[in-house]
Structures are given as structure tokens and as C-alpha cells.
Amino acid sequence: MHKDFYNIEDLQAIMQALRTPETGCPWDLKQTFASIVSHTLEEAYEVADTIERQDFTELKYELGDLLFQVIFYSQLGKEQALFDFPQVVDGICKKLVRRHPHVFGDANLATDAEIKANWEKEKAKERAEKSSSNHNSVLDDVPNNLPALSRANKLQKRCATVGFDWPEITQTIAKVKEEIVELEVEIAANQQEKAAEELGDLMFALVNVNRQLKLDPETTLRKANQKFEKRFRQVELLALETFQQPVEELTLEQMESLWQKVKQTN
């Protein structure tokens, strides 16, 4: 099946061949919806990493890997008579048209606030249609298996749509300071479980600061990780240059002196 240029139909045919009993790939044949979730998450993070590194040559390949996950789920859905790829495409097209009446309809939504309000209104309708309960929460359908920082951010965004939000960033910062004090109290009292609870509250409050500054907490922390890694690698090099010793043989004071030196340069 060698071609100079493949299209989406070719990708579907390749997926079907991989899943064909007797002649398909043994690994692909034994996969289920649940078994490939971890691969989907990994591919999504690789897309994010490539964008952060601005490696746009590589990005098209990582996006292809992520697209293949959608094709894989669609093939599984087709085999089990649940749904197929055309239905997946149809569903997202209908959703986008429905949520953009100012583009595909007669609605006049001129400002970002009006567009956001309409978006949330349409999402609320969709949640109500999906719910089998008499009580529809604004927090319905926030996925439980999102990364914790992302889920905290999404929960806070949902609550903000109904007015449950600090109007000023100074109030949000004050909440962070309050949580730090409460954490210090529990640590001083040697209350491990309560300290863990307060630490969670502090992390949740910091996510709120990110949200109000229109920052993504996952991205903020990833950048912090990258900065720390870069600096620590420099500390390791300076340990050899300055003390002729690997970093693990230095005292904490020596490592701290090198850390401060690295911080002054970047």
C-alpha cells in the first residue's frame, strides 16, 4: 500500500488492516478502549511539548500520532457497532456550528464576553441533555481523570461562570497567604494528614491565581520544571569546575552557593 501521498481514507484503511483478524497486527488486535488511553495521553503531551519547543517540523508528525488515536477509537467503535469515524466528524461539526451562532447563524455576538457567555450557555444545554438526573450541576462532565492541576482549573472556570469567583486578584493572593498560614500551623502541630489537606488547599488556591491571570497552571508548572532542570544541570557542571567534585559530594551550603550563582546568570 505504498503511495507518494496518503489521505484520511488511507489512514482508516491502514487501521482496519491492523485490526483484521488473522492478518492484522497482534498488538493492535488485543487493544481495547481502556488499554490505549495511556497512549492517547502520552501523544497529547508530546504535541504540547513539541509546541513549547517550537519544533514545528516535528509537530506535524506528533499531530499525526494524536490523530491516529482518534482513528483507533473510531475503529473500535465501528467493530462494536457503537459509532464510526464519520459519526465522530459529524458530531464535532454539529457542536462547533451550534456553539458559534455568530459565525454560522444570525446571532450578533460582538465581544469576547458575549461569545464566552453564549459558549457556556450552549454547554449548559448539552450537559442538561446528557444528564439523567433532575439536578444538573455546573460541574457535570468535568472529567475525573484530568491531571489534577487541569481539573482544578476547569472546576474553578465552571464555578466562575455562575459568579462564584473573587472579583479582584488581590483577594485571590490573600487566599494563598491564608492557606500558607494554615499549612504552617498544621506542620508545627505535626499533623501530617491535616497538613496534606492544607497543602492541597494551597495548591488549589495557586491554580486560581493562574486562572485569574489567564495562565494555564499545567503550562506554568512545566515552565518552572524546565527552568529548574536547566539551572540544576548548570549547578552540576559548576560543581566539577569549582570544586572538582560531583554535586552529590558537596555540602548543602556549597550547592546553595552554586545555585545562587546560576540564578544570577539566568
PDB file of N, CA and C in Angstrom, residues 142-212:
ATOM      1  N   VAL A 142     -17.123  17.370  34.084  1.00  0.00           N
ATOM      2  CA  VAL A 142     -15.695  17.685  34.230  1.00  0.00           C
ATOM      3  C   VAL A 142     -14.992  16.350  34.480  1.00  0.00           C
ATOM      4  N   PRO A 143     -14.153  15.893  33.560  1.00  0.00           N
ATOM      5  CA  PRO A 143     -13.582  14.538  33.665  1.00  0.00           C
ATOM      6  C   PRO A 143     -12.793  14.316  34.951  1.00  0.00           C
ATOM      7  N   ASN A 144     -13.026  13.185  35.595  1.00  0.00           N
ATOM      8  CA  ASN A 144     -12.313  12.861  36.831  1.00  0.00           C
ATOM      9  C   ASN A 144     -10.844  12.545  36.600  1.00  0.00           C
ATOM     10  N   ASN A 145     -10.502  12.076  35.404  1.00  0.00           N
ATOM     11  CA  ASN A 145      -9.134  11.638  35.174  1.00  0.00           C
ATOM     12  C   ASN A 145      -8.254  12.688  34.505  1.00  0.00           C
ATOM     13  N   LEU A 146      -8.689  13.939  34.496  1.00  0.00           N
ATOM     14  CA  LEU A 146      -7.806  15.012  34.064  1.00  0.00           C
ATOM     15  C   LEU A 146      -6.634  15.124  35.026  1.00  0.00           C
ATOM     16  N   PRO A 147      -5.468  15.589  34.565  1.00  0.00           N
ATOM     17  CA  PRO A 147      -4.396  15.900  35.514  1.00  0.00           C
ATOM     18  C   PRO A 147      -4.934  16.853  36.582  1.00  0.00           C
ATOM     19  N   ALA A 148      -4.463  16.690  37.808  1.00  0.00           N
ATOM     20  CA  ALA A 148      -5.053  17.411  38.943  1.00  0.00           C
ATOM     21  C   ALA A 148      -5.063  18.923  38.750  1.00  0.00           C
ATOM     22  N   LEU A 149      -3.969  19.486  38.241  1.00  0.00           N
ATOM     23  CA  LEU A 149      -3.920  20.931  38.033  1.00  0.00           C
ATOM     24  C   LEU A 149      -4.944  21.367  36.997  1.00  0.00           C
ATOM     25  N   SER A 150      -5.052  20.611  35.915  1.00  0.00           N
ATOM     26  CA  SER A 150      -6.009  20.942  34.860  1.00  0.00           C
ATOM     27  C   SER A 150      -7.440  20.820  35.359  1.00  0.00           C
ATOM     28  N   ARG A 151      -7.710  19.797  36.172  1.00  0.00           N
ATOM     29  CA  ARG A 151      -9.073  19.614  36.673  1.00  0.00           C
ATOM     30  C   ARG A 151      -9.441  20.733  37.650  1.00  0.00           C
ATOM     31  N   ALA A 152      -8.483  21.115  38.504  1.00  0.00           N
ATOM     32  CA  ALA A 152      -8.739  22.227  39.423  1.00  0.00           C
ATOM     33  C   ALA A 152      -9.061  23.493  38.637  1.00  0.00           C
ATOM     34  N   ASN A 153      -8.310  23.726  37.577  1.00  0.00           N
ATOM     35  CA  ASN A 153      -8.530  24.906  36.739  1.00  0.00           C
ATOM     36  C   ASN A 153      -9.907  24.866  36.091  1.00  0.00           C
ATOM     37  N   LYS A 154     -10.299  23.696  35.601  1.00  0.00           N
ATOM     38  CA  LYS A 154     -11.594  23.564  34.927  1.00  0.00           C
ATOM     39  C   LYS A 154     -12.745  23.713  35.924  1.00  0.00           C
ATOM     40  N   LEU A 155     -12.596  23.143  37.121  1.00  0.00           N
ATOM     41  CA  LEU A 155     -13.628  23.300  38.154  1.00  0.00           C
ATOM     42  C   LEU A 155     -13.820  24.777  38.503  1.00  0.00           C
ATOM     43  N   GLN A 156     -12.708  25.477  38.654  1.00  0.00           N
ATOM     44  CA  GLN A 156     -12.783  26.892  39.004  1.00  0.00           C
ATOM     45  C   GLN A 156     -13.408  27.716  37.881  1.00  0.00           C
ATOM     46  N   LYS A 157     -13.055  27.393  36.630  1.00  0.00           N
ATOM     47  CA  LYS A 157     -13.641  28.100  35.494  1.00  0.00           C
ATOM     48  C   LYS A 157     -15.150  27.910  35.449  1.00  0.00           C
ATOM     49  N   ARG A 158     -15.594  26.671  35.705  1.00  0.00           N
ATOM     50  CA  ARG A 158     -17.031  26.386  35.676  1.00  0.00           C
ATOM     51  C   ARG A 158     -17.751  27.196  36.756  1.00  0.00           C
ATOM     52  N   CYS A 159     -17.180  27.226  37.952  1.00  0.00           N
ATOM     53  CA  CYS A 159     -17.818  27.953  39.055  1.00  0.00           C
ATOM     54  C   CYS A 159     -17.850  29.458  38.776  1.00  0.00           C
ATOM     55  N   ALA A 160     -16.805  29.932  38.105  1.00  0.00           N
ATOM     56  CA  ALA A 160     -16.746  31.362  37.785  1.00  0.00           C
ATOM     57  C   ALA A 160     -17.872  31.774  36.841  1.00  0.00           C
ATOM     58  N   THR A 161     -18.353  30.839  36.017  1.00  0.00           N
ATOM     59  CA  THR A 161     -19.418  31.176  35.062  1.00  0.00           C
ATOM     60  C   THR A 161     -20.735  31.509  35.753  1.00  0.00           C
ATOM     61  N   VAL A 162     -20.884  31.064  37.010  1.00  0.00           N
ATOM     62  CA  VAL A 162     -22.105  31.393  37.753  1.00  0.00           C
ATOM     63  C   VAL A 162     -21.816  32.413  38.857  1.00  0.00           C
ATOM     64  N   GLY A 163     -20.648  33.076  38.769  1.00  0.00           N
ATOM     65  CA  GLY A 163     -20.342  34.162  39.691  1.00  0.00           C
ATOM     66  C   GLY A 163     -19.597  33.774  40.941  1.00  0.00           C
ATOM     67  N   PHE A 164     -19.254  32.480  41.091  1.00  0.00           N
ATOM     68  CA  PHE A 164     -18.517  32.040  42.278  1.00  0.00           C
ATOM     69  C   PHE A 164     -17.029  32.255  42.021  1.00  0.00           C
ATOM     70  N   ASP A 165     -16.574  33.505  42.243  1.00  0.00           N
ATOM     71  CA  ASP A 165     -15.203  33.862  41.896  1.00  0.00           C
ATOM     72  C   ASP A 165     -14.838  35.158  42.605  1.00  0.00           C
ATOM     73  N   TRP A 166     -13.550  35.279  42.967  1.00  0.00           N
ATOM     74  CA  TRP A 166     -13.085  36.533  43.549  1.00  0.00           C
ATOM     75  C   TRP A 166     -13.047  37.592  42.442  1.00  0.00           C
ATOM     76  N   PRO A 167     -13.599  38.772  42.690  1.00  0.00           N
ATOM     77  CA  PRO A 167     -13.591  39.809  41.646  1.00  0.00           C
ATOM     78  C   PRO A 167     -12.219  40.443  41.436  1.00  0.00           C
ATOM     79  N   GLU A 168     -11.337  40.392  42.455  1.00  0.00           N
ATOM     80  CA  GLU A 168     -10.025  41.016  42.363  1.00  0.00           C
ATOM     81  C   GLU A 168      -8.925  39.995  42.602  1.00  0.00           C
ATOM     82  N   ILE A 169      -7.828  40.123  41.853  1.00  0.00           N
ATOM     83  CA  ILE A 169      -6.694  39.208  42.010  1.00  0.00           C
ATOM     84  C   ILE A 169      -6.069  39.342  43.390  1.00  0.00           C
ATOM     85  N   THR A 170      -6.177  40.524  43.997  1.00  0.00           N
ATOM     86  CA  THR A 170      -5.624  40.713  45.343  1.00  0.00           C
ATOM     87  C   THR A 170      -6.317  39.809  46.359  1.00  0.00           C
ATOM     88  N   GLN A 171      -7.607  39.556  46.156  1.00  0.00           N
ATOM     89  CA  GLN A 171      -8.340  38.669  47.055  1.00  0.00           C
ATOM     90  C   GLN A 171      -7.877  37.220  46.884  1.00  0.00           C
ATOM     91  N   THR A 172      -7.556  36.864  45.645  1.00  0.00           N
ATOM     92  CA  THR A 172      -7.063  35.521  45.364  1.00  0.00           C
ATOM     93  C   THR A 172      -5.688  35.317  45.990  1.00  0.00           C
ATOM     94  N   ILE A 173      -4.822  36.339  45.905  1.00  0.00           N
ATOM     95  CA  ILE A 173      -3.497  36.275  46.522  1.00  0.00           C
ATOM     96  C   ILE A 173      -3.640  36.185  48.043  1.00  0.00           C
ATOM     97  N   ALA A 174      -4.590  36.919  48.591  1.00  0.00           N
ATOM     98  CA  ALA A 174      -4.821  36.883  50.039  1.00  0.00           C
ATOM     99  C   ALA A 174      -5.210  35.476  50.479  1.00  0.00           C
ATOM    100  N   LYS A 175      -5.979  34.784  49.642  1.00  0.00           N
ATOM    101  CA  LYS A 175      -6.379  33.403  49.956  1.00  0.00           C
ATOM    102  C   LYS A 175      -5.156  32.491  49.962  1.00  0.00           C
ATOM    103  N   VAL A 176      -4.224  32.716  49.050  1.00  0.00           N
ATOM    104  CA  VAL A 176      -2.983  31.938  49.036  1.00  0.00           C
ATOM    105  C   VAL A 176      -2.233  32.137  50.344  1.00  0.00           C
ATOM    106  N   LYS A 177      -2.100  33.388  50.773  1.00  0.00           N
ATOM    107  CA  LYS A 177      -1.389  33.691  52.022  1.00  0.00           C
ATOM    108  C   LYS A 177      -2.090  33.046  53.220  1.00  0.00           C
ATOM    109  N   GLU A 178      -3.420  33.064  53.194  1.00  0.00           N
ATOM    110  CA  GLU A 178      -4.198  32.430  54.263  1.00  0.00           C
ATOM    111  C   GLU A 178      -3.926  30.934  54.330  1.00  0.00           C
ATOM    112  N   GLU A 179      -3.861  30.296  53.166  1.00  0.00           N
ATOM    113  CA  GLU A 179      -3.614  28.855  53.125  1.00  0.00           C
ATOM    114  C   GLU A 179      -2.193  28.518  53.589  1.00  0.00           C
ATOM    115  N   ILE A 180      -1.229  29.388  53.308  1.00  0.00           N
ATOM    116  CA  ILE A 180       0.143  29.162  53.775  1.00  0.00           C
ATOM    117  C   ILE A 180       0.192  29.169  55.289  1.00  0.00           C
ATOM    118  N   VAL A 181      -0.502  30.141  55.906  1.00  0.00           N
ATOM    119  CA  VAL A 181      -0.534  30.224  57.373  1.00  0.00           C
ATOM    120  C   VAL A 181      -1.166  28.965  57.961  1.00  0.00           C
ATOM    121  N   GLU A 182      -2.270  28.508  57.375  1.00  0.00           N
ATOM    122  CA  GLU A 182      -2.947  27.313  57.873  1.00  0.00           C
ATOM    123  C   GLU A 182      -2.062  26.075  57.717  1.00  0.00           C
ATOM    124  N   LEU A 183      -1.298  26.025  56.646  1.00  0.00           N
ATOM    125  CA  LEU A 183      -0.371  24.914  56.441  1.00  0.00           C
ATOM    126  C   LEU A 183       0.728  24.936  57.497  1.00  0.00           C
ATOM    127  N   GLU A 184       1.268  26.118  57.778  1.00  0.00           N
ATOM    128  CA  GLU A 184       2.330  26.244  58.784  1.00  0.00           C
ATOM    129  C   GLU A 184       1.845  25.805  60.162  1.00  0.00           C
ATOM    130  N   VAL A 185       0.594  26.109  60.470  1.00  0.00           N
ATOM    131  CA  VAL A 185       0.023  25.707  61.761  1.00  0.00           C
ATOM    132  C   VAL A 185      -0.007  24.193  61.889  1.00  0.00           C
ATOM    133  N   GLU A 186      -0.449  23.507  60.865  1.00  0.00           N
ATOM    134  CA  GLU A 186      -0.559  22.046  60.913  1.00  0.00           C
ATOM    135  C   GLU A 186       0.818  21.379  60.912  1.00  0.00           C
ATOM    136  N   ILE A 187       1.775  21.979  60.208  1.00  0.00           N
ATOM    137  CA  ILE A 187       3.131  21.430  60.230  1.00  0.00           C
ATOM    138  C   ILE A 187       3.732  21.572  61.619  1.00  0.00           C
ATOM    139  N   ALA A 188       3.529  22.741  62.227  1.00  0.00           N
ATOM    140  CA  ALA A 188       4.049  22.980  63.572  1.00  0.00           C
ATOM    141  C   ALA A 188       3.436  22.021  64.585  1.00  0.00           C
ATOM    142  N   ALA A 189       2.174  21.647  64.349  1.00  0.00           N
ATOM    143  CA  ALA A 189       1.481  20.724  65.253  1.00  0.00           C
ATOM    144  C   ALA A 189       1.764  19.271  64.900  1.00  0.00           C
ATOM    145  N   ASN A 190       2.591  19.052  63.878  1.00  0.00           N
ATOM    146  CA  ASN A 190       2.952  17.693  63.432  1.00  0.00           C
ATOM    147  C   ASN A 190       1.712  16.882  63.038  1.00  0.00           C
ATOM    148  N   GLN A 191       0.769  17.544  62.408  1.00  0.00           N
ATOM    149  CA  GLN A 191      -0.465  16.899  61.954  1.00  0.00           C
ATOM    150  C   GLN A 191      -0.333  16.588  60.452  1.00  0.00           C
ATOM    151  N   GLN A 192       0.182  15.400  60.152  1.00  0.00           N
ATOM    152  CA  GLN A 192       0.515  15.061  58.775  1.00  0.00           C
ATOM    153  C   GLN A 192      -0.704  15.090  57.847  1.00  0.00           C
ATOM    154  N   GLU A 193      -1.788  14.469  58.258  1.00  0.00           N
ATOM    155  CA  GLU A 193      -2.964  14.410  57.398  1.00  0.00           C
ATOM    156  C   GLU A 193      -3.570  15.790  57.176  1.00  0.00           C
ATOM    157  N   LYS A 194      -3.647  16.580  58.241  1.00  0.00           N
ATOM    158  CA  LYS A 194      -4.202  17.920  58.111  1.00  0.00           C
ATOM    159  C   LYS A 194      -3.272  18.818  57.300  1.00  0.00           C
ATOM    160  N   ALA A 195      -1.963  18.590  57.451  1.00  0.00           N
ATOM    161  CA  ALA A 195      -1.005  19.358  56.659  1.00  0.00           C
ATOM    162  C   ALA A 195      -1.177  19.047  55.171  1.00  0.00           C
ATOM    163  N   ALA A 196      -1.402  17.774  54.862  1.00  0.00           N
ATOM    164  CA  ALA A 196      -1.615  17.378  53.471  1.00  0.00           C
ATOM    165  C   ALA A 196      -2.875  18.046  52.918  1.00  0.00           C
ATOM    166  N   GLU A 197      -3.917  18.111  53.738  1.00  0.00           N
ATOM    167  CA  GLU A 197      -5.159  18.749  53.314  1.00  0.00           C
ATOM    168  C   GLU A 197      -4.949  20.235  53.053  1.00  0.00           C
ATOM    169  N   GLU A 198      -4.212  20.892  53.956  1.00  0.00           N
ATOM    170  CA  GLU A 198      -3.952  22.318  53.787  1.00  0.00           C
ATOM    171  C   GLU A 198      -3.045  22.580  52.588  1.00  0.00           C
ATOM    172  N   LEU A 199      -2.110  21.669  52.343  1.00  0.00           N
ATOM    173  CA  LEU A 199      -1.240  21.807  51.186  1.00  0.00           C
ATOM    174  C   LEU A 199      -2.058  21.701  49.900  1.00  0.00           C
ATOM    175  N   GLY A 200      -3.030  20.801  49.891  1.00  0.00           N
ATOM    176  CA  GLY A 200      -3.929  20.700  48.744  1.00  0.00           C
ATOM    177  C   GLY A 200      -4.706  21.985  48.535  1.00  0.00           C
ATOM    178  N   ASP A 201      -5.181  22.575  49.645  1.00  0.00           N
ATOM    179  CA  ASP A 201      -5.907  23.847  49.544  1.00  0.00           C
ATOM    180  C   ASP A 201      -5.003  24.947  48.977  1.00  0.00           C
ATOM    181  N   LEU A 202      -3.741  24.938  49.397  1.00  0.00           N
ATOM    182  CA  LEU A 202      -2.791  25.929  48.903  1.00  0.00           C
ATOM    183  C   LEU A 202      -2.562  25.764  47.396  1.00  0.00           C
ATOM    184  N   MET A 203      -2.376  24.520  46.957  1.00  0.00           N
ATOM    185  CA  MET A 203      -2.168  24.260  45.538  1.00  0.00           C
ATOM    186  C   MET A 203      -3.401  24.673  44.730  1.00  0.00           C
ATOM    187  N   PHE A 204      -4.589  24.403  45.274  1.00  0.00           N
ATOM    188  CA  PHE A 204      -5.831  24.783  44.606  1.00  0.00           C
ATOM    189  C   PHE A 204      -5.921  26.299  44.482  1.00  0.00           C
ATOM    190  N   ALA A 205      -5.501  27.004  45.548  1.00  0.00           N
ATOM    191  CA  ALA A 205      -5.533  28.465  45.528  1.00  0.00           C
ATOM    192  C   ALA A 205      -4.544  29.025  44.505  1.00  0.00           C
ATOM    193  N   LEU A 206      -3.395  28.365  44.355  1.00  0.00           N
ATOM    194  CA  LEU A 206      -2.407  28.812  43.371  1.00  0.00           C
ATOM    195  C   LEU A 206      -2.913  28.601  41.942  1.00  0.00           C
ATOM    196  N   VAL A 207      -3.668  27.536  41.732  1.00  0.00           N
ATOM    197  CA  VAL A 207      -4.303  27.333  40.427  1.00  0.00           C
ATOM    198  C   VAL A 207      -5.251  28.499  40.135  1.00  0.00           C
ATOM    199  N   ASN A 208      -5.943  28.953  41.160  1.00  0.00           N
ATOM    200  CA  ASN A 208      -6.875  30.065  40.995  1.00  0.00           C
ATOM    201  C   ASN A 208      -6.142  31.339  40.580  1.00  0.00           C
ATOM    202  N   VAL A 209      -4.941  31.543  41.115  1.00  0.00           N
ATOM    203  CA  VAL A 209      -4.138  32.697  40.713  1.00  0.00           C
ATOM    204  C   VAL A 209      -3.794  32.594  39.231  1.00  0.00           C
ATOM    205  N   ASN A 210      -3.376  31.414  38.803  1.00  0.00           N
ATOM    206  CA  ASN A 210      -3.083  31.182  37.387  1.00  0.00           C
ATOM    207  C   ASN A 210      -4.294  31.528  36.532  1.00  0.00           C
ATOM    208  N   ARG A 211      -5.450  31.019  36.933  1.00  0.00           N
ATOM    209  CA  ARG A 211      -6.663  31.213  36.132  1.00  0.00           C
ATOM    210  C   ARG A 211      -6.995  32.692  36.014  1.00  0.00           C
ATOM    211  N   GLN A 212      -6.899  33.430  37.128  1.00  0.00           N
ATOM    212  CA  GLN A 212      -7.253  34.849  37.072  1.00  0.00           C
ATOM    213  C   GLN A 212      -6.239  35.667  36.275  1.00  0.00           C
TER     214      GLN A 212
END
